[in-house]
mmCIF file of C-alpha atoms in Angstrom:
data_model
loop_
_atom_site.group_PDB
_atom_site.id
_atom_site.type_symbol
_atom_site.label_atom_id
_atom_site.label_comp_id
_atom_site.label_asym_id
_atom_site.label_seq_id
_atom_site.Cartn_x
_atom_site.Cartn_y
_atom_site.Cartn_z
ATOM 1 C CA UNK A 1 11.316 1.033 -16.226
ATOM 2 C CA UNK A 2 11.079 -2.177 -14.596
ATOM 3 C CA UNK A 3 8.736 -4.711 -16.156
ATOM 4 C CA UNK A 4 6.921 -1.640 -17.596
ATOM 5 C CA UNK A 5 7.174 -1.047 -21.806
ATOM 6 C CA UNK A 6 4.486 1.406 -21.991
ATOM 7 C CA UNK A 7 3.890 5.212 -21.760
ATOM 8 C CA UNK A 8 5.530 6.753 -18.457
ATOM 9 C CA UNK A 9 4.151 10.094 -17.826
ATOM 10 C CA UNK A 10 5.496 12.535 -15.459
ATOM 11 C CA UNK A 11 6.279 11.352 -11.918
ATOM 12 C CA UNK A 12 3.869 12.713 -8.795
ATOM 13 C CA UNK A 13 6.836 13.639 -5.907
ATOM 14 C CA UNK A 14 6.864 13.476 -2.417
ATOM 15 C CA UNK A 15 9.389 15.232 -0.691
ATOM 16 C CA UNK A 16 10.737 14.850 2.886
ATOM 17 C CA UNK A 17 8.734 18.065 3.491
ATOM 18 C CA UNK A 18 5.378 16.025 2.321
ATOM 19 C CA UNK A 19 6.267 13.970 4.762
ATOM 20 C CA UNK A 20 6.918 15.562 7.769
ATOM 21 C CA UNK A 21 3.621 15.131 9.251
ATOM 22 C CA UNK A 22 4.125 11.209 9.799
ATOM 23 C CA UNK A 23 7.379 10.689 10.351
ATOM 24 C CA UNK A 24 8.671 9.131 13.894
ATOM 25 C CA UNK A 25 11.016 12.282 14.039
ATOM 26 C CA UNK A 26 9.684 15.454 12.718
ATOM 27 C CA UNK A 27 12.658 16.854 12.928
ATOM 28 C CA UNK A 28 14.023 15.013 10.111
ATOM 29 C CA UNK A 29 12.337 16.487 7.907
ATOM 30 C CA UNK A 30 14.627 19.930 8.056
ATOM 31 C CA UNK A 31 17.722 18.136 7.605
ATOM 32 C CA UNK A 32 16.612 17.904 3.261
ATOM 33 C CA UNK A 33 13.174 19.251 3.312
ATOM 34 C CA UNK A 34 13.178 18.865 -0.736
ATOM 35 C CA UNK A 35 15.153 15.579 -1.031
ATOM 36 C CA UNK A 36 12.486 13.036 -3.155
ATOM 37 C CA UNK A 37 10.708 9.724 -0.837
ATOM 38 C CA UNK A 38 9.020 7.858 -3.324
ATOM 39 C CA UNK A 39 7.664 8.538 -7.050
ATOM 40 C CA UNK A 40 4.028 7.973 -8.026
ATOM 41 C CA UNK A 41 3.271 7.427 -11.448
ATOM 42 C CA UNK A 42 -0.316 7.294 -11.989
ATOM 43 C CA UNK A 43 -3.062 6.035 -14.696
ATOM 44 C CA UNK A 44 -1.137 3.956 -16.776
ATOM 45 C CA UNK A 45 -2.302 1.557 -19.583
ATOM 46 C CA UNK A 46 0.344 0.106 -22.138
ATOM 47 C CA UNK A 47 -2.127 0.375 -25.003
ATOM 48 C CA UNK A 48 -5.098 2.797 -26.066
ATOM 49 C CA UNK A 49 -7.767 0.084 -26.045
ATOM 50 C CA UNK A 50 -6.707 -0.975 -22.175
ATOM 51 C CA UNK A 51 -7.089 2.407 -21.096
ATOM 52 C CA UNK A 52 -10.305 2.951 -22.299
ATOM 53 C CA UNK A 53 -11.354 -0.700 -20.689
ATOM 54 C CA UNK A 54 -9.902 0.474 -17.226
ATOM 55 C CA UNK A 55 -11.776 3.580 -17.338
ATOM 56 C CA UNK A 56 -14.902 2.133 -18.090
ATOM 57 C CA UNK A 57 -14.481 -0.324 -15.178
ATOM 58 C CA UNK A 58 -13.544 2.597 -13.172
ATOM 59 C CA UNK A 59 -10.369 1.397 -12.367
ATOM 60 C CA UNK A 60 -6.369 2.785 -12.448
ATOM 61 C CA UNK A 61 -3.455 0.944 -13.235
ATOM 62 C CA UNK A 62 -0.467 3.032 -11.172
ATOM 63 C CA UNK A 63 3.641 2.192 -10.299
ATOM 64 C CA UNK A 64 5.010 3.408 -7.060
ATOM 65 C CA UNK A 65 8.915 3.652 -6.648
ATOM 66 C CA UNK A 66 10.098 4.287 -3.249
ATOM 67 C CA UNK A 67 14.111 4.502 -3.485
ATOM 68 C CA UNK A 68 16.265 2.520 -0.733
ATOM 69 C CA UNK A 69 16.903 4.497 2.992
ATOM 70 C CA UNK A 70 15.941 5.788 5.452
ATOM 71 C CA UNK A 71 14.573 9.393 6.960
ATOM 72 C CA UNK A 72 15.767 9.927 10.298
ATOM 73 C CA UNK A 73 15.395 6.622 12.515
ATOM 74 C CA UNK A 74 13.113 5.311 10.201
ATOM 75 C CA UNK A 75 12.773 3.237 6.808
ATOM 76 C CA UNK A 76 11.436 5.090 3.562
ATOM 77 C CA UNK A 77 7.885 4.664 3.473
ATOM 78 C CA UNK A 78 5.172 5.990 1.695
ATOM 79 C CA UNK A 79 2.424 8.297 3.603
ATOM 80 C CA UNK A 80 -0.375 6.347 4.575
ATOM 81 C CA UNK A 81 -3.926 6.155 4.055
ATOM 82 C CA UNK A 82 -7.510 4.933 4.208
ATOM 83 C CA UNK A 83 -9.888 4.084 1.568
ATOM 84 C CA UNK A 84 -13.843 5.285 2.472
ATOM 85 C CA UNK A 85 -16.871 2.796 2.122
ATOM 86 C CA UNK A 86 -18.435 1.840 -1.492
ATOM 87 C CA UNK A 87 -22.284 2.664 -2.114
ATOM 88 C CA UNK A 88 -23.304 -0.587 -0.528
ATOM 89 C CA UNK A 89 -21.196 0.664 2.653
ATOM 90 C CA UNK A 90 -18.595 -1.883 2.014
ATOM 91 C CA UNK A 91 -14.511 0.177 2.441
ATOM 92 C CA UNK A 92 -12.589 -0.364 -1.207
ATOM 93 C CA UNK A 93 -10.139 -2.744 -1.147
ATOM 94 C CA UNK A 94 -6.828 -2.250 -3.716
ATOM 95 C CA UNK A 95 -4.174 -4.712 -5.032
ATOM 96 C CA UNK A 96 -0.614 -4.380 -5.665
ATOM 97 C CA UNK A 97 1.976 -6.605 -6.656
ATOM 98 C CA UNK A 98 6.083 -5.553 -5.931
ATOM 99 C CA UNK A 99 7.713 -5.556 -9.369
ATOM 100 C CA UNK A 100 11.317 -5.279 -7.657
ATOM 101 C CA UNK A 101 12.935 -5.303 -4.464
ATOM 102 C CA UNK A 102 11.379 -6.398 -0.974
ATOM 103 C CA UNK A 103 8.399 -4.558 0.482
ATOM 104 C CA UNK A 104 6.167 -4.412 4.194
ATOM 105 C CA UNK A 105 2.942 -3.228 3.602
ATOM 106 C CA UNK A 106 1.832 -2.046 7.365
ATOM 107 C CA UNK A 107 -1.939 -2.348 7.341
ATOM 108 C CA UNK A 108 -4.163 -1.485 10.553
ATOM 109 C CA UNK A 109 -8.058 -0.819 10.843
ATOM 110 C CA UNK A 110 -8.854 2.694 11.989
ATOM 111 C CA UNK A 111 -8.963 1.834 15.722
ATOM 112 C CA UNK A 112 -5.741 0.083 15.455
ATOM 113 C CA UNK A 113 -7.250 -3.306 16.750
ATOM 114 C CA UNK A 114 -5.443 -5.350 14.160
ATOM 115 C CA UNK A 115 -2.517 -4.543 12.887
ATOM 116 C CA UNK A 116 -0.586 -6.185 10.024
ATOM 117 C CA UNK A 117 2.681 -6.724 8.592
ATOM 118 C CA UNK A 118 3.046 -8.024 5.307
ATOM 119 C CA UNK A 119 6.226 -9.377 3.874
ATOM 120 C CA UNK A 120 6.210 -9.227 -0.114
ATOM 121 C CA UNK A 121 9.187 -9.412 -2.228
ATOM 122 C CA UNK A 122 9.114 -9.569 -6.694
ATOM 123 C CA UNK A 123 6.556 -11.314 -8.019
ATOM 124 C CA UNK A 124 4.627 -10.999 -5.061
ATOM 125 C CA UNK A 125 0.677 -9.844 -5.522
ATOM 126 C CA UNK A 126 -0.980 -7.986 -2.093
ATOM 127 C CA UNK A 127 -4.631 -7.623 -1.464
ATOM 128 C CA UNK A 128 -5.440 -4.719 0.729
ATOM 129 C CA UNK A 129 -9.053 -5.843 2.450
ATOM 130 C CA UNK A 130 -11.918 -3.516 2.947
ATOM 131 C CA UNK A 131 -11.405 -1.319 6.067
ATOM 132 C CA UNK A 132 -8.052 -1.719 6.636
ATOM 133 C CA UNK A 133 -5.522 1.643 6.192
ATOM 134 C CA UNK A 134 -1.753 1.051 4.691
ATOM 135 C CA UNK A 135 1.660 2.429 4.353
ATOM 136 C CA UNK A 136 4.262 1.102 2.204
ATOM 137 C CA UNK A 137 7.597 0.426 3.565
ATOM 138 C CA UNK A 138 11.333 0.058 1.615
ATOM 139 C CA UNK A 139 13.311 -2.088 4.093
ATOM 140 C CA UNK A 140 15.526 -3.193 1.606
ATOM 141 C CA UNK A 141 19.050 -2.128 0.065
ATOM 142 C CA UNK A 142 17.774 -1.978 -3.585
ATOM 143 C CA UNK A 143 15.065 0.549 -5.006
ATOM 144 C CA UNK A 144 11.037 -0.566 -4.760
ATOM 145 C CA UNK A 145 9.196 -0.601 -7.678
ATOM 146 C CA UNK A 146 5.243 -1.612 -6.963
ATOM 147 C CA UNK A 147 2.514 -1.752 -9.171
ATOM 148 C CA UNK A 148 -0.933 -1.342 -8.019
ATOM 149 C CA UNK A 149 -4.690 -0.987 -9.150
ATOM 150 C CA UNK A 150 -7.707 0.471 -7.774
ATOM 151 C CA UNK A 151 -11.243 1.927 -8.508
ATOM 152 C CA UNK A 152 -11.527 5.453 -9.209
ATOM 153 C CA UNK A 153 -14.767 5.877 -7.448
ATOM 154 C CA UNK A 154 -12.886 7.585 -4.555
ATOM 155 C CA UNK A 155 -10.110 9.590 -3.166
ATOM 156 C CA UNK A 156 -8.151 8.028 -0.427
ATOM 157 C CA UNK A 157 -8.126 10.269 2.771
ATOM 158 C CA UNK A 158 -4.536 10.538 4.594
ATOM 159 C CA UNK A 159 -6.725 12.210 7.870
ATOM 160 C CA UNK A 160 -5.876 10.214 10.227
ATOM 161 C CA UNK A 161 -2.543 9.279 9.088
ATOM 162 C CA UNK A 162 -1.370 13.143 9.652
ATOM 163 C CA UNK A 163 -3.226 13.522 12.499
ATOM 164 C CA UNK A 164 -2.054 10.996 14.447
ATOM 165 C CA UNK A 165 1.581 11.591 12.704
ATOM 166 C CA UNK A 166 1.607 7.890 11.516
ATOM 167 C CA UNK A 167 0.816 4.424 11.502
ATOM 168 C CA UNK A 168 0.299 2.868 14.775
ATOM 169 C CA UNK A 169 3.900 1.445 14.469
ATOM 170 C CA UNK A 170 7.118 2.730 12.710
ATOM 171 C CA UNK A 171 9.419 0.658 10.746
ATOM 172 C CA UNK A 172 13.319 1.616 12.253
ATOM 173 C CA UNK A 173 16.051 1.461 9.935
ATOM 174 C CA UNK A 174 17.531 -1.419 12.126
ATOM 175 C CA UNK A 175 14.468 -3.599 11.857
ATOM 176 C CA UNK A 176 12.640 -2.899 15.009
ATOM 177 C CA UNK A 177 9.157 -2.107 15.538
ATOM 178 C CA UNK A 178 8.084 0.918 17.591
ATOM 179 C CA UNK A 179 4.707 1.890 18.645
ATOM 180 C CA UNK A 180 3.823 5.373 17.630
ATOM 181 C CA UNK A 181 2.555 6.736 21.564
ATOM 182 C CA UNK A 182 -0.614 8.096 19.735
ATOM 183 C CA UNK A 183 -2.461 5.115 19.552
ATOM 184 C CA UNK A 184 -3.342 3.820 23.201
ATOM 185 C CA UNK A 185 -4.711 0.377 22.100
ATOM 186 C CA UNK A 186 -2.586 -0.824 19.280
ATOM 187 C CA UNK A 187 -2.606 -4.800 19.013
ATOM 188 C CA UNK A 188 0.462 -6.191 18.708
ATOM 189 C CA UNK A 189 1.657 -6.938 14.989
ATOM 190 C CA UNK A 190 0.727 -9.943 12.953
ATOM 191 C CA UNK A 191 3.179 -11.074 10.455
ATOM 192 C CA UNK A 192 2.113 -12.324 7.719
ATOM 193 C CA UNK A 193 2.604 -13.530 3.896
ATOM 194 C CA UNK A 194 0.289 -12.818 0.695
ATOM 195 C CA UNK A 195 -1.747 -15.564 -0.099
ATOM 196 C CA UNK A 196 -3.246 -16.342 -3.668
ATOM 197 C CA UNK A 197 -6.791 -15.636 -4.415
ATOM 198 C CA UNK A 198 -8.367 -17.726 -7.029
ATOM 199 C CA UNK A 199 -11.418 -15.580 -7.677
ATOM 200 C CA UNK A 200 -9.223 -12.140 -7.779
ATOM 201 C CA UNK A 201 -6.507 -14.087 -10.462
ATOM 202 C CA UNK A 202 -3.989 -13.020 -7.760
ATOM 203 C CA UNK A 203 -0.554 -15.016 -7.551
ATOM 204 C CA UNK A 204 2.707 -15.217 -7.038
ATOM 205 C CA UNK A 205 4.306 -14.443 -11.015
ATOM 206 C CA UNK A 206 0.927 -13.347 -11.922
ATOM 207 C CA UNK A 207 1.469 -9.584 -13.503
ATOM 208 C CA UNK A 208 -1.313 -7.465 -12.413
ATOM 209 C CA UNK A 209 -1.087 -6.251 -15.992
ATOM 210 C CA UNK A 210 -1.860 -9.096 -17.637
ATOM 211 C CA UNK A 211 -5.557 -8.888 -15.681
ATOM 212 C CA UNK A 212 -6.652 -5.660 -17.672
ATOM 213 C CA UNK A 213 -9.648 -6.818 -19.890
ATOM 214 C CA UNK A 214 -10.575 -9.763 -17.432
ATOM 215 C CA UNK A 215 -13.507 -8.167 -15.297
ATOM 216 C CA UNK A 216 -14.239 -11.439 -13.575
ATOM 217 C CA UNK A 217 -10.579 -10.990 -11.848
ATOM 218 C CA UNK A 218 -10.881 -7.082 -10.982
ATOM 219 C CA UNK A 219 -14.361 -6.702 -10.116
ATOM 220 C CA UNK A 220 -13.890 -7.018 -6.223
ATOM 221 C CA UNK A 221 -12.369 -3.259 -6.510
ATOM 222 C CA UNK A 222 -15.796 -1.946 -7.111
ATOM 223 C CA UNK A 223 -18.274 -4.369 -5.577
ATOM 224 C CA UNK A 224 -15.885 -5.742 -2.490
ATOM 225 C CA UNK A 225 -19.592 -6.796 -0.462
ATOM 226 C CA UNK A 226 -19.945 -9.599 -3.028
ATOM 227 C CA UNK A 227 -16.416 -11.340 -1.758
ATOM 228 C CA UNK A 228 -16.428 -11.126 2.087
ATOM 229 C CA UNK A 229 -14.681 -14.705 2.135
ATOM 230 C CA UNK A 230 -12.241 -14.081 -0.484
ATOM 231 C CA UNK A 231 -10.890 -11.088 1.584
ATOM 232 C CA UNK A 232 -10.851 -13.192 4.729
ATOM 233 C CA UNK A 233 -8.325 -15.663 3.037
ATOM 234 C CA UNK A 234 -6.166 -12.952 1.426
ATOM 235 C CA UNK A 235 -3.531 -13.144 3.809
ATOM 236 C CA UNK A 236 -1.620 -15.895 5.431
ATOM 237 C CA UNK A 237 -0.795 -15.508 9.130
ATOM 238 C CA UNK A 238 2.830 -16.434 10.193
ATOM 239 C CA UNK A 239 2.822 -15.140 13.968
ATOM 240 C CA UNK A 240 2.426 -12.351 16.140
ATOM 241 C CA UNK A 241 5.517 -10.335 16.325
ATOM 242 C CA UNK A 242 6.405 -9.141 19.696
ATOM 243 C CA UNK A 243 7.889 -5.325 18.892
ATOM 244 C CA UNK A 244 9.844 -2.922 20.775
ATOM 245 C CA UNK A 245 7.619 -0.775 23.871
ATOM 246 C CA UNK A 246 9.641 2.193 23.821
ATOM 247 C CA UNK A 247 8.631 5.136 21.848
ATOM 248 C CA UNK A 248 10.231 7.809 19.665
#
């Protein structure tokens, strides 16, 4: 599948009905309750001897697919979370890269004081910083095939993703921007474009596949305190994207 030749195990589903909690309209989840989102397949490693090296970095290699549409009003999108704080109080961070099609990655801090768009398309390689919550968008007309790793030190929490039913924006199937009317404050969105990272090994055309074994380029996922600049740089600002006022 993709730019993937190893094992493939079983795809982790979510349905329209997993989704209903964040979606800009609810009621769009009754039209095909059971109809699949987006596919996770999780803890990959194309050979024995990089599986055992990922789990004793505490790390997981994963692939997302998120087919082309939309739910209701809105783009395809995956549900949304945070990650908690490391030992040293420091959030994890994770990295992706988009193996096919075009992706926005909607990151926002928990109070919704920054909020970010990212623009990736194939090839591409994303740094999510420390602190900052994200839900993967499809806006494309072509299937969405992502790769991504992160620490297994934690479980993300979706909390406040379902109980504010969504990111502090939704993505509309004709390209606008809407504020979700839960979040009072939101700042208006910053666009912006991935940006290579010397000290993560992150690059345009560089597979995050071909890092496994390299601890030098993956230990940030663990120990993110140690790289406060790198994360600053991660991400390259374009503008600030005046989006729609009206709600849902």
């Amino acid at each position: 599948m993709y730019s993937w030749d190893g094992p493939l195990p079983e795809a982790h589903v979510r349905t329209v009905a997993d989704m209903a909690g964040v979606l800009a309209a609810p009621d769009a989840a009754g039209e095909d309750p059971g109809r699949p989102l987006y596919f996770m397949y999780r803890d990959l490693a194309k050979t024995p001897d990089d599986h055992s090296w990922l789990a004793s970095h505490a790390l997981r290699y994963d692939m997302t697919v998120i087919p082309a549409g939309h739910v209701g009003p809105e783009f395809v999108k995956t549900k949304g979370h945070f990650h908690p704080a490391n030992p040293a109080g420091t959030g994890y961070p994770e990295v992706y890269e988009v193996l096919a099609g075009k992706a926005h990655f909607l990151l926002q801090t928990r109070d919704a004081s920054d909020v970010v768009l990212v623009e990736a398309v194939a090839g591409d390689v994303v740094v999510i910083p420390p602190g900052y919550g994200h839900v993967t968008i499809n806006p494309g007309a072509e299937a969405l095939a992502l790769a991504n790793i992160v620490s297994t030190a934690f479980e993300s929490d979706y909390t406040q993703y379902v109980a504010m039913r969504g990111a502090a924006y939704y993505e509309m199937a004709d390209g606008s921007l809407v504020r979700n009317p839960r979040y009072s404050k939101a700042a208006l969105v910053r666009l912006v474009v991935p940006a290579p990272v010397p000290e993560f090994c992150t690059a345009h055309g560089t597979p995050l596949s071909s890092l496994v074994g390299h601890e030098s380029c993956l230990r940030y996922l663990n120990s993110p305190e140690e790289y406060a600049p790198e994360f600053t740089g991660c991400l390259r600002d374009l503008a600030v994207r005046t989006v729609c006022a009206r709600t849902p």
